[in-house]
PDB file of C-alpha atoms in Angstrom:
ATOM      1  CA  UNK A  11      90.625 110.551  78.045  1.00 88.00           C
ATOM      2  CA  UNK A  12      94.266 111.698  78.850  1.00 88.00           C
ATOM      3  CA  UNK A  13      96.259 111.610  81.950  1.00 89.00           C
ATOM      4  CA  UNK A  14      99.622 113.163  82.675  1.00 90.00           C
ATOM      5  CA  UNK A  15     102.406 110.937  83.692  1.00 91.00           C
ATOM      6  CA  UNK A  16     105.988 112.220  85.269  1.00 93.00           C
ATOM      7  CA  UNK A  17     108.264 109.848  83.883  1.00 94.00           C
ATOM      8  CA  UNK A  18     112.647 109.766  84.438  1.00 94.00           C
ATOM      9  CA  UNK A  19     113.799 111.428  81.410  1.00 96.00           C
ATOM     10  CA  UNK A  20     116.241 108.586  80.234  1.00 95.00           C
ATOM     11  CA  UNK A  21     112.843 106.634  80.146  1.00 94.00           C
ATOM     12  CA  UNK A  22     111.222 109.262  78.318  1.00 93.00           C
ATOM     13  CA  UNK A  23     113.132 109.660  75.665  1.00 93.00           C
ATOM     14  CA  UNK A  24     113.346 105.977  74.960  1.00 93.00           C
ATOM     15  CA  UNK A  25     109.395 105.852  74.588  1.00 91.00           C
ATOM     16  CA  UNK A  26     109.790 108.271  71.702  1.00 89.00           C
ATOM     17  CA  UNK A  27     113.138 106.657  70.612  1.00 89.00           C
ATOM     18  CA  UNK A  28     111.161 103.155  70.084  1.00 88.00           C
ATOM     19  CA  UNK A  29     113.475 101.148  72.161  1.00 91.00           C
ATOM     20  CA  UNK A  30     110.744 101.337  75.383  1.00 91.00           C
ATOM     21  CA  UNK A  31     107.706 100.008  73.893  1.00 89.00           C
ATOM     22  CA  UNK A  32     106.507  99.060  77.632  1.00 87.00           C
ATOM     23  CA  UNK A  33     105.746 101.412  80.694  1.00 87.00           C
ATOM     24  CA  UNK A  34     105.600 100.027  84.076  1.00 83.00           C
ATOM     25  CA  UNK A  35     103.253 100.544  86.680  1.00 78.00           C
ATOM     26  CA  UNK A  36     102.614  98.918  89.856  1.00 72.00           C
ATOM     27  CA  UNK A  37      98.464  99.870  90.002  1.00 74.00           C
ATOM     28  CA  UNK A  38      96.301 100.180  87.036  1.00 77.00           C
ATOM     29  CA  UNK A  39      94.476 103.892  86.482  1.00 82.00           C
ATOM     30  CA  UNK A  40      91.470 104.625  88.333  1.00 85.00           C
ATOM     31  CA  UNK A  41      89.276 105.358  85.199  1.00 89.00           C
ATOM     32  CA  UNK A  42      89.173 102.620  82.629  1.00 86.00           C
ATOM     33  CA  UNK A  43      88.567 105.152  79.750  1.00 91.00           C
ATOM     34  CA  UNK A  44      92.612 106.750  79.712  1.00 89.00           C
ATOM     35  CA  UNK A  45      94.162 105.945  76.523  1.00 88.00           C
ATOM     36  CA  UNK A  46      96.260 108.284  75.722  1.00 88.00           C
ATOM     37  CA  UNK A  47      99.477 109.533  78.310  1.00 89.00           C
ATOM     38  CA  UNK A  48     100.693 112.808  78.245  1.00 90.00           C
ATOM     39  CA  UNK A  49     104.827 112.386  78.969  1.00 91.00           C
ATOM     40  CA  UNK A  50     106.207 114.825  81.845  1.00 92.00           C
ATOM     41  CA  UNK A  51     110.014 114.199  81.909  1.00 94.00           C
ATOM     42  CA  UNK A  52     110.990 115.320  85.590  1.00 94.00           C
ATOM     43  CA  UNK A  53     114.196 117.030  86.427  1.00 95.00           C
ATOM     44  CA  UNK A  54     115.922 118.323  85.218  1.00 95.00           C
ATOM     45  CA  UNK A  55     114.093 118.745  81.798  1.00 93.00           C
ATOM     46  CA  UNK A  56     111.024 119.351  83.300  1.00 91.00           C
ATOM     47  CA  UNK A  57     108.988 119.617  80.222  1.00 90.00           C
ATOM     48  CA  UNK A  58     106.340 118.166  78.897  1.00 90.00           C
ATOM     49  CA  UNK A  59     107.946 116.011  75.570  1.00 91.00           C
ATOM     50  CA  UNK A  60     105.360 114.285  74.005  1.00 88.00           C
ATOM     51  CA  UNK A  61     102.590 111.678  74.559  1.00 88.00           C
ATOM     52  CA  UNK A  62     101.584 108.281  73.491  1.00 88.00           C
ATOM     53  CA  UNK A  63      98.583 105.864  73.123  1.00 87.00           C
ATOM     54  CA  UNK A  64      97.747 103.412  75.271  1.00 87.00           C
ATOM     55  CA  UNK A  65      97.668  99.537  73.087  1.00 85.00           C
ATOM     56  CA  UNK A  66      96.429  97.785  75.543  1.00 85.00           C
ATOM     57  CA  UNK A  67      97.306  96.947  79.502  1.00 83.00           C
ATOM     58  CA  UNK A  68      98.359  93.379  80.676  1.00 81.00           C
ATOM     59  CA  UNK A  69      98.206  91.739  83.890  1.00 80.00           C
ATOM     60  CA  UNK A  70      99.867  88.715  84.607  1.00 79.00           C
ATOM     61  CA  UNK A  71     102.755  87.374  87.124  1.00 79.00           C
ATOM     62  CA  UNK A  72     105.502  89.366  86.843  1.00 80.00           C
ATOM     63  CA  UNK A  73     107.860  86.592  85.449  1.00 84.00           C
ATOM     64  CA  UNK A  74     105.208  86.547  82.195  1.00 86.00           C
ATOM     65  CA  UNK A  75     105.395  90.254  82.185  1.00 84.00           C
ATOM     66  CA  UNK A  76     109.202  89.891  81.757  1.00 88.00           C
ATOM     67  CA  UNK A  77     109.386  87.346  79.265  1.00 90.00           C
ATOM     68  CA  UNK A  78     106.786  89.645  77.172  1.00 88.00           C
ATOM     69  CA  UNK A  79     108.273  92.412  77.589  1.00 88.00           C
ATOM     70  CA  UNK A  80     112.073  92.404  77.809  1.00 91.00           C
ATOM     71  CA  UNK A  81     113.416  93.178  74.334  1.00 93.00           C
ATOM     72  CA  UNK A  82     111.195  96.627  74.487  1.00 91.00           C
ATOM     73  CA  UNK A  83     111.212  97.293  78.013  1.00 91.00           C
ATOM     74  CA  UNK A  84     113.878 100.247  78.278  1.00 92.00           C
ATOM     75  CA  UNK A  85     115.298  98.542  81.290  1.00 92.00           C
ATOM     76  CA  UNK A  86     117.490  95.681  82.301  1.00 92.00           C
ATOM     77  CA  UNK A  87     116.258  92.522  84.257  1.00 90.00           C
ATOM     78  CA  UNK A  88     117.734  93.537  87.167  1.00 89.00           C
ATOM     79  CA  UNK A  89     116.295  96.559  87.479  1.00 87.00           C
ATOM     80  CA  UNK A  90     113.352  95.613  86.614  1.00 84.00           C
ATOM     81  CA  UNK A  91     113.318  92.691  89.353  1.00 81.00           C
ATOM     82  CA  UNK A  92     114.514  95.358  92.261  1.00 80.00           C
ATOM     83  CA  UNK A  93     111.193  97.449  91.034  1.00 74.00           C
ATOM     84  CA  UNK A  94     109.409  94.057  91.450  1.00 69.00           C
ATOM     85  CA  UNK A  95     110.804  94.208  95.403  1.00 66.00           C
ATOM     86  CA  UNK A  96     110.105  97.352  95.646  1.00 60.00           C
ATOM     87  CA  UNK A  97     106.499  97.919  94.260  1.00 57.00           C
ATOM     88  CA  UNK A  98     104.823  94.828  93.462  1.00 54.00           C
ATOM     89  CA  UNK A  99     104.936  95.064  90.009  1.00 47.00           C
ATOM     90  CA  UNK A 100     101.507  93.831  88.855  1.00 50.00           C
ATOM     91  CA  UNK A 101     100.313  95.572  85.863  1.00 50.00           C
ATOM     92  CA  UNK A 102     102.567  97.130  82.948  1.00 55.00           C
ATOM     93  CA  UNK A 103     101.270  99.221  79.744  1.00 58.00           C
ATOM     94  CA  UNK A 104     102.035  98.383  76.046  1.00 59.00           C
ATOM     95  CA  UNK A 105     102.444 101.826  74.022  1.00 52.00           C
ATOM     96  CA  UNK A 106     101.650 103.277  70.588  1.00 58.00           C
ATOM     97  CA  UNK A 107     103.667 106.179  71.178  1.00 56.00           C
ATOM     98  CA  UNK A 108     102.150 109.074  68.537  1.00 54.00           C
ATOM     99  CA  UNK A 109     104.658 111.725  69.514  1.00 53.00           C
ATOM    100  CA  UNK A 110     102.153 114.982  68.656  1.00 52.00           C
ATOM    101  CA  UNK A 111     103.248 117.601  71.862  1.00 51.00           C
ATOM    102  CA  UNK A 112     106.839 118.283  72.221  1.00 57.00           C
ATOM    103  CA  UNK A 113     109.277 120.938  74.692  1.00 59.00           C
ATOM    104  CA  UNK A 114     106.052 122.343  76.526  1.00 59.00           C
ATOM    105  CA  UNK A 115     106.505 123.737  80.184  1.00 62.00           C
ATOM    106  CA  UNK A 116     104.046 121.994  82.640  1.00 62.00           C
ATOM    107  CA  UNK A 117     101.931 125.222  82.767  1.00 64.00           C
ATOM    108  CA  UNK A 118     101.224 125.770  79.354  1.00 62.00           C
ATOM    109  CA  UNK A 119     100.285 121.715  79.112  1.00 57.00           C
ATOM    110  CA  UNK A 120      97.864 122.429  81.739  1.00 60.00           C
ATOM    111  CA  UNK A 121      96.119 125.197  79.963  1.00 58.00           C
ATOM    112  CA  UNK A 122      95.859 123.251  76.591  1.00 57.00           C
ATOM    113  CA  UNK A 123      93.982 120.533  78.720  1.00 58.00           C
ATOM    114  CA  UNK A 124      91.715 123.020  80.851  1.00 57.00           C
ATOM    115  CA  UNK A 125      88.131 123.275  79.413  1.00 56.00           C
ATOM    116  CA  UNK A 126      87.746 126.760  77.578  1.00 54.00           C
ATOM    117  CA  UNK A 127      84.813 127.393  79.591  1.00 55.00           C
ATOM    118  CA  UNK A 128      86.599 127.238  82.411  1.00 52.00           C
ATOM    119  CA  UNK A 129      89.589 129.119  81.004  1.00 48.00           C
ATOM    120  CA  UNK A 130      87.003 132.596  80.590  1.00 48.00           C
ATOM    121  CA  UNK A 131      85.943 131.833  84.217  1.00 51.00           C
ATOM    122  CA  UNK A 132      89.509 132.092  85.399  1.00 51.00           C
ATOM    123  CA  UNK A 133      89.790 135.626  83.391  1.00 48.00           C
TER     124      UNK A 133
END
C-alpha cells in the first residue's frame, strides 16, 4: 500500500541523494500495511519527485533514535532536538529509497493512483 507524503524539498532531495536514509515522524501511519511513500516536495517545486520503500519503522526514546540515526539523518542534532520540543518525536522511518516516479505534478500522481474503475466513472 502507498501513501503520499509532502516533504521540504532540501529533505527531499537528500532521500534520493542517499545522504537521508531516515524520515522523521512524530505518529506512526494509521494502516500497518504502507510500505512504500510517494515523495511530494512542497513549495516551491511542488512536484511529485520520486518515492521510496519503507525498511522498517523504529520506536524507541528519542536519544536511541539519535544515536541510530545521525550519520543518515539529513539533519543536524540541533534541529533535530528543537523537532523533539516541538512534536514529540516518537517514531522515525528507515528508507530503501527505489527512486521509480520523478517531476510529476500532484494531479497527474493522483490519477496514476486512482482505481481505473473509478477513473471511467469520473468520465
Amino acid at each position: 500500500m502507498r501513501v503520499l507524503l509532502s516533504i521540504k524539498p532540501e529533505y527531499a532531495y537528500k532521500i534520493f541523494e542517499g545522504t537521508k536514509k531516515f524520515e522523521f515522524r512524530k505518529i506512526r501511519f494509521k494502516n500497518p500495511n504502507i510500505k512504500t511513500v510517494v515523495v511530494y516536495a512542497s513549495s516551491p517545486v511542488q512536484k511529485v519527485i520520486g518515492e521510496f520503500e519503507i525498511e522498517d519503522i523504529l520506536s524507541f526514546d528519542p536519544d536511541r533514535i539519535w544515536r541510530i540515526t545521525e550519520k543518515y539523518s539529513g539533519i543536524s542534532e540541533a534541529f533535530f532536538m528543537n523537532i523533539l520540543q516541538i512534536e514529540k518525536l516518537r517514531t522515525q522511518s528507515k528508507l530503501k529509497v527505489q527512486p521509480s516516479i520523478q517531476n510529476l505534478s500532484l494531479s497527474k500522481m493522483i490519477l496514476m493512483l486512482i482505481p481505473r474503475n473509478l477513473l471511467s466513472i469520473c468520465n
